[in-house]
C-alpha angles and dihedrals in degrees: 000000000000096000114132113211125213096201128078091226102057091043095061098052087053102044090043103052094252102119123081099161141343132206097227109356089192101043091046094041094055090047091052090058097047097073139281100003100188105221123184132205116196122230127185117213103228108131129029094254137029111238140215088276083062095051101093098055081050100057087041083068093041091062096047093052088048093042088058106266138113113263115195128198110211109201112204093225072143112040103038091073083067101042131217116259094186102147101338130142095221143004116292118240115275117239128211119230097264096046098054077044090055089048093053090060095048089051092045090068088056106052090049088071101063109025123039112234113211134134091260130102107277090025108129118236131209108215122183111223088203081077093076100022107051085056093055117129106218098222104039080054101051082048097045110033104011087064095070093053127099109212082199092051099047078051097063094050105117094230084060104041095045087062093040090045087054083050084235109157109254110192120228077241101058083041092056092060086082094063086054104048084058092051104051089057086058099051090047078054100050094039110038101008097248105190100184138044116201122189139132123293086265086068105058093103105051084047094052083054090053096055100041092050088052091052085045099051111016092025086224117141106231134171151226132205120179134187134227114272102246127230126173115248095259087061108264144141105266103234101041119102107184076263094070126249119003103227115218078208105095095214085057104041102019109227085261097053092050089046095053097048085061092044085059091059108134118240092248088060098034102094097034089058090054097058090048109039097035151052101236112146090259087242083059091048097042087047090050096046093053092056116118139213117344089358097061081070084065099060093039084061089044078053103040089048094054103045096039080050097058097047091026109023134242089286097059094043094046083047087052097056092041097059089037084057090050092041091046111022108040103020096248138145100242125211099243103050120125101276128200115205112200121194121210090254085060090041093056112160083331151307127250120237092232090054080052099061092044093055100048088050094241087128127020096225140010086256090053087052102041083049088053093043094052085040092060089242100121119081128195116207080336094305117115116267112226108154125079101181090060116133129210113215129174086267096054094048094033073115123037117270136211125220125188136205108196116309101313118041126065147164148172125237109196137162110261 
């Protein structure tokens, strides 16, 4: 792509690794110069808190909002309801009304940490799109939206056929999310002139529909701009520790948790995370990323500070380093490590090591454990663990302890 952009906006997600595709470079790039463009990213409120997958969508509106534009956060109070079945194997859960309620509140804590939301130019705004579509008449809408749609053409969306080619069963509910997502880009349109739509590169269809449907209806010319689907360079889903899902929500994923998941980043990924989670002048980003051997940990706590300091805080990323300093360097315990605190009721007549190691998230099964544990990968107060059949009574945790899995995660178990 050999395109040159003249606004700040479009440049850095260029020069930063955030841009996948874009509707029209040159349109969007010219409105953008012009002053305040307001650009929305969707997000469906299934679950009480975003996580790291969903960061990059995050810092993309971060941008715009630095580079001089209106981001707007659209929460799915609607369409979640409805559920997205863009490249899933099987129909998401339905949610009753209190409980997405209950999400978006959850979400809300996140995004104040990174935009700033005021009634000035640039100040973000969190819309609902259960305000338009809860309203909906069912057949108004079927004559005055459903008629720009091609069944044929919605067929031939990747997120679509990818379910239909696996013969996995797609509901004409989950079909008809599709229809919303493009509405709702026309009624941001129509009510606070949203002029860009950003999302991941799943999401390229539903944005195309969108825009089509605003040309069709409202005859305005709007955009879409996605970003790759990240995946680390050992293949896997950005966003997944082996603990499961690393929460952006501090009462889900503590500040050292989340620290350490960016501490772990492997070499390959190192520089390229940089450039897109931080803000980090790009020649800082590209001298750190070049760095080799033992250096190269320089530059991933350099990586896990600034982005815990922008969700967390410095505190809590200065607290971070300082725990993963005691834990690694000088073989301590450490005051911010993940910390599982038994009762006696939990305690019982005892608890096995292996059920240990299960609670405080250190292995995802018994069968996980029992495997780390034969493969001399579990540690106990920084002596090998060799022994699965070990038991914890009152009188073996009547002081912390520390278990180990491999070099890098740890956690105390203690008696509360």
């Amino acid at each position: 792509m050999t395109y040159h952009p003249k606004s700040e906006f479009m440049a850095v997600m260029m020069q930063r690794g955030f841009l996948a595709d874009c509707t029209d470079y040159q349109g969007l790039d010219e409105a953008l110069s012009k002053g305040p463009v307001p650009a929305y990213i969707g997000f469906d409120a299934t679950a009480s808190s975003l996580h790291v997958g969903s960061l990059i969508q995050i810092m993309m509106l971060r941008w715009l909002q630095k580079t001089g534009h209106k981001p707007i956060t659209l929460m799915g109070g609607g369409t979640t309801k409805v559920g997205d079945p863009s490249f899933r194997a099987d129909e998401r859960p339905l949610l009753g009304p209190e409980q997405i309620d209950a999400n978006i509140a959850g979400i809300k804590q996140v995004f104040a940490a990174y935009l700033s939301y005021d009634d000035t130019a640039t100040g973000a705004m969190m819309i609902n799109n259960a305000e338009w579509l809860d309203g909906l008449n069912y057949l108004d809408f079927l004559r005055d939206i459903g008629r720009h749609f091609s069944i044929n053409r919605m067929l031939a969306f990747e997120s679509v056929k990818s379910r239909l080619d696996r013969e996995q069963s797609l509901s004409f509910l989950e079909f008809n999310y599709m229809i919303l997502q493009a509405y709702d880009f026309m009624e941001l349109n129509r009510r606070y002139g949203c002029l860009l739509q950003l999302g991941g590169s799943d999401q390229w269809g539903n944005i195309v529909n969108g825009i089509d449907l605003t040309r069709r209806v409202l005859d305005k010319e709007i955009y879409g701009l996605t970003s790759p689907l990240l995946t680390t360079s050992d293949g896997k889903k950005m966003g997944k520790s082996q603990s499961g899902a690393v929460w952006l929500n501090a009462d889900l994923c503590p500040a050292y948790e989340f620290w350490q998941f960016w501490r772990n980043t492997t070499d390959a990924d190192t520089g390229r995370f940089l450039k897109l989670y931080t803000e980090l002048p790009l020649d800082e980003c590209e001298r750190l990323g070049a760095l080799e051997g033992s250096e190269i940990n320089a530059a991933k706590i350099i990586l896990a500070n600034e982005v815990t300091t922008l969700l967390h805080g410095a505190e809590a990323a200065a607290a971070a380093e300082a725990t993963a300093r005691e834990v690694f360097e000088k073989g301590g315990v450490g005051d911010d490590l993940p910390t599982l605190t038994l009762t006696a009721d939990d305690l019982g007549d005892g608890m096995s090591i292996v059920q240990a190691l299960v609670k405080s998230g250190l292995a995802g099964s018994g069968k996980e454990a029992k495997r780390l544990i034969a493969e001399n990968g579990a540690r106990l107060n920084d002596e090998p663990l060799t022994n699965a059949g070990l038991m914890l009574d009152a009188a073996a945790l009547a002081s912390p302890i520390k278990l180990s899995a491999g070099k890098k995660r740890h956690a105390l178990v203690q008696l509360g």
